Tab-separated table of C-alpha atoms in Angstrom:
chain	number	residue	atom	x	y	z
A	255	MET	CA	103.350	50.358	159.605
A	256	THR	CA	100.009	48.536	159.599
A	257	ILE	CA	98.175	51.759	160.605
A	258	SER	CA	99.652	53.797	157.711
A	259	LYS	CA	98.652	51.046	155.253
A	260	ASN	CA	95.092	51.099	156.564
A	261	VAL	CA	94.967	54.913	156.329
A	262	HIS	CA	96.260	54.786	152.729
A	263	TYR	CA	93.625	52.121	151.921
A	264	ARG	CA	90.803	54.233	153.389
A	265	LEU	CA	91.959	57.367	151.485
A	266	SER	CA	92.162	55.502	148.197
A	267	GLN	CA	88.633	54.219	148.760
A	268	TYR	CA	87.307	57.708	149.568
A	269	LYS	CA	88.314	60.142	146.810
A	270	GLU	CA	87.009	63.631	147.474
A	271	TYR	CA	86.429	65.986	144.507
A	272	VAL	CA	89.076	68.749	144.757
A	273	GLY	CA	87.983	70.883	141.810
A	274	PHE	CA	91.026	71.436	139.574
A	275	ALA	CA	89.125	69.639	136.798
A	276	THR	CA	87.349	73.000	136.258
A	277	LEU	CA	90.621	74.703	135.216
A	278	PRO	CA	89.816	74.415	131.455
A	279	ASN	CA	86.483	76.155	132.123
A	280	GLN	CA	88.282	78.991	133.946
A	281	VAL	CA	90.720	79.419	131.042
A	282	HIS	CA	87.810	79.328	128.577
A	283	ARG	CA	85.884	82.034	130.470
A	284	LYS	CA	88.952	84.260	130.717
A	285	SER	CA	89.787	83.825	127.014
A	286	VAL	CA	86.214	84.584	125.898
A	287	LYS	CA	86.157	87.702	128.081
A	288	LYS	CA	89.471	88.915	126.657
A	289	GLY	CA	88.570	88.089	123.051
A	290	PHE	CA	90.772	86.748	120.279
A	291	ASP	CA	92.819	88.331	117.500
A	292	PHE	CA	93.982	86.952	114.170
A	293	THR	CA	95.987	88.562	111.370
A	294	LEU	CA	95.608	87.156	107.877
A	295	MET	CA	97.690	88.323	104.924
A	296	VAL	CA	96.497	87.866	101.342
A	297	ALA	CA	99.027	88.033	98.515
A	298	GLY	CA	98.928	87.420	94.789
A	299	GLU	CA	98.478	89.411	91.599
A	300	SER	CA	95.356	91.539	90.994
A	301	GLY	CA	92.248	89.955	89.549
A	302	LEU	CA	92.533	86.583	91.307
A	303	GLY	CA	89.569	87.224	93.631
A	304	LYS	CA	91.446	87.909	96.889
A	305	SER	CA	88.997	90.538	98.164
A	306	THR	CA	85.936	88.479	97.220
A	307	LEU	CA	87.305	85.391	98.957
A	308	VAL	CA	88.110	87.276	102.183
A	309	ASN	CA	84.597	88.771	102.254
A	310	SER	CA	83.141	85.297	101.591
A	311	LEU	CA	85.225	83.682	104.350
A	312	PHE	CA	84.209	86.085	107.111
A	313	LEU	CA	80.790	87.237	105.807
A	314	THR	CA	81.801	90.873	105.922
A	315	ASP	CA	82.543	93.699	103.483
A	316	LEU	CA	86.111	94.812	104.178
A	317	TYR	CA	86.704	96.498	100.825
A	318	LYS	CA	83.695	98.801	100.405
A	319	ASP	CA	85.878	101.957	100.206
A	320	ARG	CA	88.409	100.487	97.795
A	321	LYS	CA	89.314	102.421	94.638
A	322	LEU	CA	89.654	100.214	91.559
A	323	LEU	CA	92.609	101.039	89.318
A	324	ASN	CA	92.665	100.810	85.543
A	325	ALA	CA	95.282	98.722	83.645
A	326	GLU	CA	97.663	101.671	83.142
A	327	GLU	CA	97.577	102.648	86.833
A	328	ARG	CA	98.168	99.030	87.893
A	329	ILE	CA	101.345	98.767	85.775
A	330	THR	CA	102.921	101.863	87.408
A	331	GLN	CA	101.656	101.070	90.904
A	332	THR	CA	104.236	99.955	93.481
A	333	VAL	CA	103.521	97.288	96.098
A	334	GLU	CA	101.876	98.822	99.147
A	335	ILE	CA	100.595	97.275	102.346
A	336	THR	CA	97.046	98.029	103.481
A	337	LYS	CA	95.374	96.932	106.719
A	338	HIS	CA	91.671	96.363	107.314
A	339	THR	CA	90.517	95.588	110.846
A	340	VAL	CA	87.023	94.412	111.763
A	341	ASP	CA	85.533	93.187	115.048
A	342	ILE	CA	83.385	90.094	114.596
A	343	GLU	CA	81.201	88.521	117.271
A	344	GLU	CA	79.638	85.070	117.123
A	345	LYS	CA	77.752	83.437	120.038
A	346	GLY	CA	79.405	85.801	122.532
A	347	VAL	CA	82.940	85.135	121.234
A	348	LYS	CA	84.735	88.243	119.940
A	349	LEU	CA	87.359	88.127	117.210
A	350	LYS	CA	89.458	91.084	116.134
A	351	LEU	CA	90.275	90.191	112.540
A	352	THR	CA	93.006	92.063	110.673
A	353	ILE	CA	93.393	91.536	106.929
A	354	VAL	CA	96.712	92.655	105.448
A	355	ASP	CA	96.443	93.189	101.696
A	356	THR	CA	99.258	93.698	99.170
A	357	PRO	CA	97.798	95.697	96.240
A	358	GLY	CA	100.244	96.144	93.374
A	359	PHE	CA	102.001	92.822	93.992
A	360	GLY	CA	102.968	91.162	90.686
A	361	ASP	CA	101.255	93.812	88.527
A	362	ALA	CA	104.309	95.712	87.253
A	363	VAL	CA	106.264	94.927	84.076
A	364	ASN	CA	109.388	94.341	86.210
A	365	ASN	CA	108.494	92.409	89.393
A	366	THR	CA	112.051	91.914	90.648
A	367	GLU	CA	112.030	91.720	94.466
A	368	CYS	CA	108.425	92.957	94.661
A	369	TRP	CA	108.085	90.638	97.702
A	370	LYS	CA	110.601	92.782	99.663
A	371	SER	CA	108.051	95.256	101.064
A	372	VAL	CA	105.891	92.302	102.217
A	373	ALA	CA	108.875	90.678	103.990
A	374	ASP	CA	109.787	94.051	105.551
A	375	TYR	CA	106.223	94.475	106.857
A	376	ILE	CA	106.287	91.043	108.554
A	377	ASP	CA	109.678	91.860	110.136
A	378	GLN	CA	108.368	95.255	111.326
A	379	GLN	CA	105.521	93.530	113.183
A	380	PHE	CA	107.997	91.129	114.822
A	381	GLU	CA	110.245	94.068	115.753
A	382	GLN	CA	107.352	96.017	117.285
A	383	TYR	CA	106.258	92.992	119.330
A	384	PHE	CA	109.859	92.386	120.459
A	385	ARG	CA	110.164	96.033	121.579
A	386	ASP	CA	106.827	95.910	123.452
A	387	GLU	CA	107.727	92.588	125.056
A	388	SER	CA	111.087	93.963	126.223
A	389	GLY	CA	109.540	97.185	127.562
A	390	LEU	CA	108.401	98.066	131.078
A	391	ASN	CA	104.636	97.975	130.448
A	392	ARG	CA	103.836	94.515	129.079
A	393	LYS	CA	100.191	94.375	130.150
A	394	ASN	CA	98.397	95.426	126.970
A	395	ILE	CA	100.714	94.336	124.169
A	396	GLN	CA	98.986	94.428	120.799
A	397	ASP	CA	99.758	91.400	118.670
A	398	ASN	CA	99.957	92.508	115.024
A	399	ARG	CA	102.199	89.626	113.936
A	400	VAL	CA	101.016	87.986	110.706
A	401	HIS	CA	99.663	84.539	111.606
A	402	CYS	CA	98.910	83.260	108.125
A	403	CYS	CA	99.512	84.249	104.501
A	404	LEU	CA	97.086	83.030	101.841
A	405	TYR	CA	99.115	83.034	98.636
A	406	PHE	CA	96.945	83.081	95.494
A	407	ILE	CA	98.253	81.097	92.527
A	408	SER	CA	96.906	81.920	89.076
A	409	PRO	CA	94.917	79.127	87.359
A	410	PHE	CA	96.133	80.388	83.954
A	411	GLY	CA	99.482	78.637	83.790
A	412	HIS	CA	101.265	75.291	84.018
A	413	GLY	CA	101.984	75.443	87.743
A	414	LEU	CA	104.093	77.872	89.780
A	415	ARG	CA	105.568	80.899	88.028
A	416	PRO	CA	109.086	82.174	88.932
A	417	LEU	CA	107.455	85.013	90.926
A	418	ASP	CA	105.426	82.507	93.000
A	419	VAL	CA	108.560	80.509	93.826
A	420	GLU	CA	110.555	83.662	94.653
A	421	PHE	CA	107.826	85.042	96.940
A	422	MET	CA	107.214	81.830	98.879
A	423	LYS	CA	110.944	81.074	99.294
A	424	ALA	CA	111.577	84.628	100.568
A	425	LEU	CA	108.784	84.404	103.171
A	426	HIS	CA	108.493	80.751	104.201
A	427	GLU	CA	110.800	81.238	107.236
A	428	LYS	CA	108.792	84.265	108.418
A	429	VAL	CA	105.107	83.316	108.071
A	430	ASN	CA	102.748	80.349	107.670
A	431	ILE	CA	102.107	80.154	103.916
A	432	VAL	CA	98.879	78.491	102.746
A	433	PRO	CA	98.795	78.232	98.924
A	434	VAL	CA	95.450	78.784	97.217
A	435	LEU	CA	94.544	77.944	93.604
A	436	ALA	CA	92.410	80.939	92.640
A	437	LYS	CA	89.314	81.038	90.415
A	438	ALA	CA	88.844	77.270	90.369
A	439	ASP	CA	85.603	77.713	88.368
A	440	THR	CA	87.743	78.469	85.272
A	441	LEU	CA	89.059	74.875	85.378
A	442	THR	CA	87.445	71.462	84.920
A	443	PRO	CA	87.646	68.998	87.874
A	444	SER	CA	90.346	66.948	86.088
A	445	GLU	CA	92.370	70.128	85.399
A	446	VAL	CA	92.113	71.130	89.082
A	447	LYS	CA	93.384	67.676	90.123
A	448	LYS	CA	96.344	67.800	87.684
A	449	LYS	CA	97.235	71.375	88.686
A	450	LYS	CA	97.202	70.501	92.399
A	451	ILE	CA	99.566	67.551	91.861
A	452	LYS	CA	101.882	69.716	89.708
A	453	ILE	CA	101.962	72.568	92.278
A	454	ARG	CA	102.614	70.151	95.183
A	455	GLU	CA	105.484	68.577	93.228
A	456	GLU	CA	107.003	72.004	92.481
A	457	ILE	CA	106.655	73.120	96.116
A	458	GLU	CA	108.686	70.054	97.129
A	459	GLN	CA	111.126	70.451	94.214
A	460	TYR	CA	111.984	74.065	95.109
A	461	GLY	CA	112.212	73.340	98.846
A	462	ILE	CA	109.346	75.682	99.778
A	463	LYS	CA	108.172	75.242	103.376
A	464	ILE	CA	104.420	75.815	103.412
A	465	TYR	CA	102.304	75.516	106.578
A	466	GLN	CA	102.362	71.916	107.817
A	467	PHE	CA	99.208	70.568	109.431
A	468	PRO	CA	100.039	69.005	112.813
A	469	ASP	CA	99.862	65.219	112.997
A	470	CYS	CA	96.790	63.751	114.658
A	471	ASP	CA	97.147	62.222	118.111
A	472	SER	CA	96.532	58.480	118.324
A	473	ASP	CA	93.483	59.017	120.577
A	474	GLU	CA	91.686	61.302	118.065
A	475	ASP	CA	88.435	59.949	116.640
A	476	GLU	CA	88.328	58.549	113.096
A	477	ASP	CA	86.209	61.443	111.727
A	478	PHE	CA	88.832	63.987	112.791
A	479	LYS	CA	91.642	61.876	111.296
A	480	GLN	CA	89.731	61.639	108.002
A	481	GLN	CA	89.093	65.411	108.000
A	482	ASP	CA	92.793	66.046	108.650
A	483	LEU	CA	93.793	63.731	105.782
A	484	GLU	CA	91.378	65.513	103.403
A	485	LEU	CA	92.858	68.904	104.359
A	486	LYS	CA	96.409	67.711	103.633
A	487	GLU	CA	95.326	66.307	100.255
A	488	SER	CA	93.509	69.565	99.363
A	489	ILE	CA	96.709	71.671	99.198
A	490	PRO	CA	96.634	74.010	97.333
A	491	PHE	CA	93.001	74.822	98.165
A	492	ALA	CA	91.035	75.311	94.916
A	493	VAL	CA	88.695	78.173	95.767
A	494	ILE	CA	85.841	80.237	94.378
A	495	GLY	CA	84.637	83.405	96.074
A	496	SER	CA	81.219	85.012	95.711
A	497	ASN	CA	79.084	87.342	97.782
A	498	THR	CA	76.077	86.943	95.467
A	499	VAL	CA	73.101	84.839	96.558
A	500	VAL	CA	71.560	82.770	93.746
A	501	GLU	CA	68.771	80.193	93.666
A	502	ALA	CA	69.672	76.537	93.039
A	503	LYS	CA	67.141	73.689	93.261
A	504	GLY	CA	64.767	75.845	95.278
A	505	LYS	CA	67.499	76.835	97.764
A	506	ARG	CA	69.220	80.202	98.062
A	507	VAL	CA	72.991	79.732	98.036
A	508	ARG	CA	76.112	81.840	97.595
A	509	GLY	CA	77.541	81.157	94.192
A	510	ARG	CA	78.127	82.167	90.589
A	511	LEU	CA	75.535	81.857	87.845
A	512	TYR	CA	76.729	80.681	84.418
A	513	PRO	CA	74.781	79.796	81.231
A	514	TRP	CA	75.623	76.121	81.868
A	515	GLY	CA	74.683	76.100	85.570
A	516	ILE	CA	75.491	77.353	89.051
A	517	VAL	CA	78.805	77.061	90.907
A	518	GLU	CA	78.101	76.919	94.658
A	519	VAL	CA	80.787	78.408	96.890
A	520	GLU	CA	79.907	76.213	99.890
A	521	ASN	CA	79.520	72.968	97.939
A	522	SER	CA	82.544	70.699	98.553
A	523	ALA	CA	81.941	68.986	95.193
A	524	HIS	CA	82.518	72.342	93.442
A	525	CYS	CA	85.532	73.750	95.335
A	526	ASP	CA	87.585	73.682	98.575
A	527	PHE	CA	86.099	76.870	100.048
A	528	VAL	CA	84.482	75.079	103.034
A	529	LYS	CA	87.699	73.143	103.758
A	530	LEU	CA	89.747	76.356	103.706
A	531	ARG	CA	87.274	78.161	105.974
A	532	ASN	CA	87.136	75.234	108.413
A	533	MET	CA	90.939	75.072	108.494
A	534	LEU	CA	91.381	78.818	109.028
A	535	VAL	CA	88.614	79.332	111.562
A	536	ARG	CA	87.310	76.120	113.098
A	537	THR	CA	90.258	73.734	113.374
A	538	HIS	CA	93.693	75.361	112.890
A	539	MET	CA	93.460	79.073	113.801
A	540	GLN	CA	95.090	78.488	117.204
A	541	ASP	CA	97.789	76.264	115.695
A	542	LEU	CA	98.625	78.962	113.120
A	543	LYS	CA	99.055	81.410	116.009
A	544	ASP	CA	101.130	78.898	118.010
A	545	VAL	CA	103.493	78.199	115.082
A	546	THR	CA	103.879	81.970	114.539
A	547	ARG	CA	104.764	82.472	118.204
A	548	GLU	CA	106.868	79.360	118.811
A	549	THR	CA	108.699	79.100	115.479
A	550	HIS	CA	108.719	82.218	113.275
A	551	TYR	CA	108.773	84.831	116.047
A	552	GLU	CA	111.219	82.806	118.188
A	553	ASN	CA	113.625	82.599	115.214
A	554	TYR	CA	113.405	86.387	114.782
A	555	ARG	CA	113.831	86.956	118.546
A	556	ALA	CA	116.866	84.641	118.691
A	557	GLN	CA	118.482	86.529	115.785
A	558	CYS	CA	117.857	89.863	117.547
A	559	ILE	CA	119.368	88.637	120.833
A	560	GLN	CA	122.408	87.143	119.019
A	561	SER	CA	122.921	90.408	117.146
A	562	MET	CA	122.666	92.452	120.371
A	563	THR	CA	125.081	90.077	122.141
A	564	ARG	CA	127.622	90.370	119.307
A	565	MET	CA	127.403	94.177	119.478
A	566	VAL	CA	127.978	94.162	123.250
A	567	VAL	CA	130.971	91.779	122.919
A	568	LYS	CA	132.421	93.865	120.073
A	569	GLU	CA	132.049	97.075	122.095
A	570	ARG	CA	133.592	95.437	125.182
A	571	ASN	CA	136.533	94.112	123.134
A	572	ARG	CA	137.039	97.527	121.575
A	573	LYS	CA	137.136	99.207	125.010
A	574	TYR	CA	139.267	96.428	126.531
A	575	GLY	CA	141.648	96.491	123.568
A	576	HIS	CA	141.925	100.286	123.860
A	577	THR	CA	142.673	100.011	127.601
A	578	GLN	CA	145.289	97.293	127.020
A	579	ALA	CA	146.952	99.382	124.315
A	580	GLY	CA	146.997	102.356	126.736
A	581	CYS	CA	148.631	100.249	129.462
A	582	THR	CA	151.311	98.935	127.055
A	583	HIS	CA	152.043	102.508	125.909
A	584	THR	CA	152.465	103.663	129.527
A	585	LYS	CA	154.830	100.778	130.325
A	586	THR	CA	156.968	101.606	127.242
A	587	LEU	CA	157.281	105.234	128.370
A	588	ALA	CA	158.291	104.103	131.858
């Protein structure tokens, strides 16, 4: 007994480095080698600056081949889904970015159920992933599930329109919705503040479940907690998009030039563009993917399995009932 105590004492005094502390580095190397993918959907009526904002966010031109429609063509146009995929590399890290656009959404005279094709598209991506996951070859499954939907709200109104409420309520169980107040440079700072409060109140009033930022852990530093609080208070993000470089106070910045001055896209005092970009790319991209996988896709998968189980039970009961009926008939004849 005394010997084992001494041995234990000596071992506790002499701790050899095993090496499993390098596991995060191994995961990091493997992830970087494999690369990352992210699918972002943008929805909202035409003319709210969706394309410009996406190009501004990722410093790329995804819409160079786009054909602009006139007013008459927009009215008759039906909602279609278009995909743009671009490979971006930054400091050796590769990102396959897919932008899903919804041209024609909200442009018709009658917009009844114009969200249906968007909801169907999201379900189709879940279905494809479910099929691939259930198949024999699961090595190179392509993840085209929509991880986030930026929903653009018009600044020319008193809050949410019926179409906004209908769209978000139809999709909030399927995708992470991040509301965006478009063209914030058409509003004064006090108008932006009032509109944000009004939209947040209506989101709560109508029971719309937008993307919820995860709570900070108690051991997080104060700067991160403050940044997280600012993000939560910024909903909906008031944004301005611009791919034009202008000169302001001797510096070249991306912004919009007006007779009264310059609106800088990356100036936090002018809009929430930087906060939105940081949230999407630097701080919450992985969480958006996790919520898609663990909540929205799992709900879809559970529904599929329940439906398949019900079909199997129904078929078994039908066969069993038919057999029982056959047996009863035979006994009656006997």
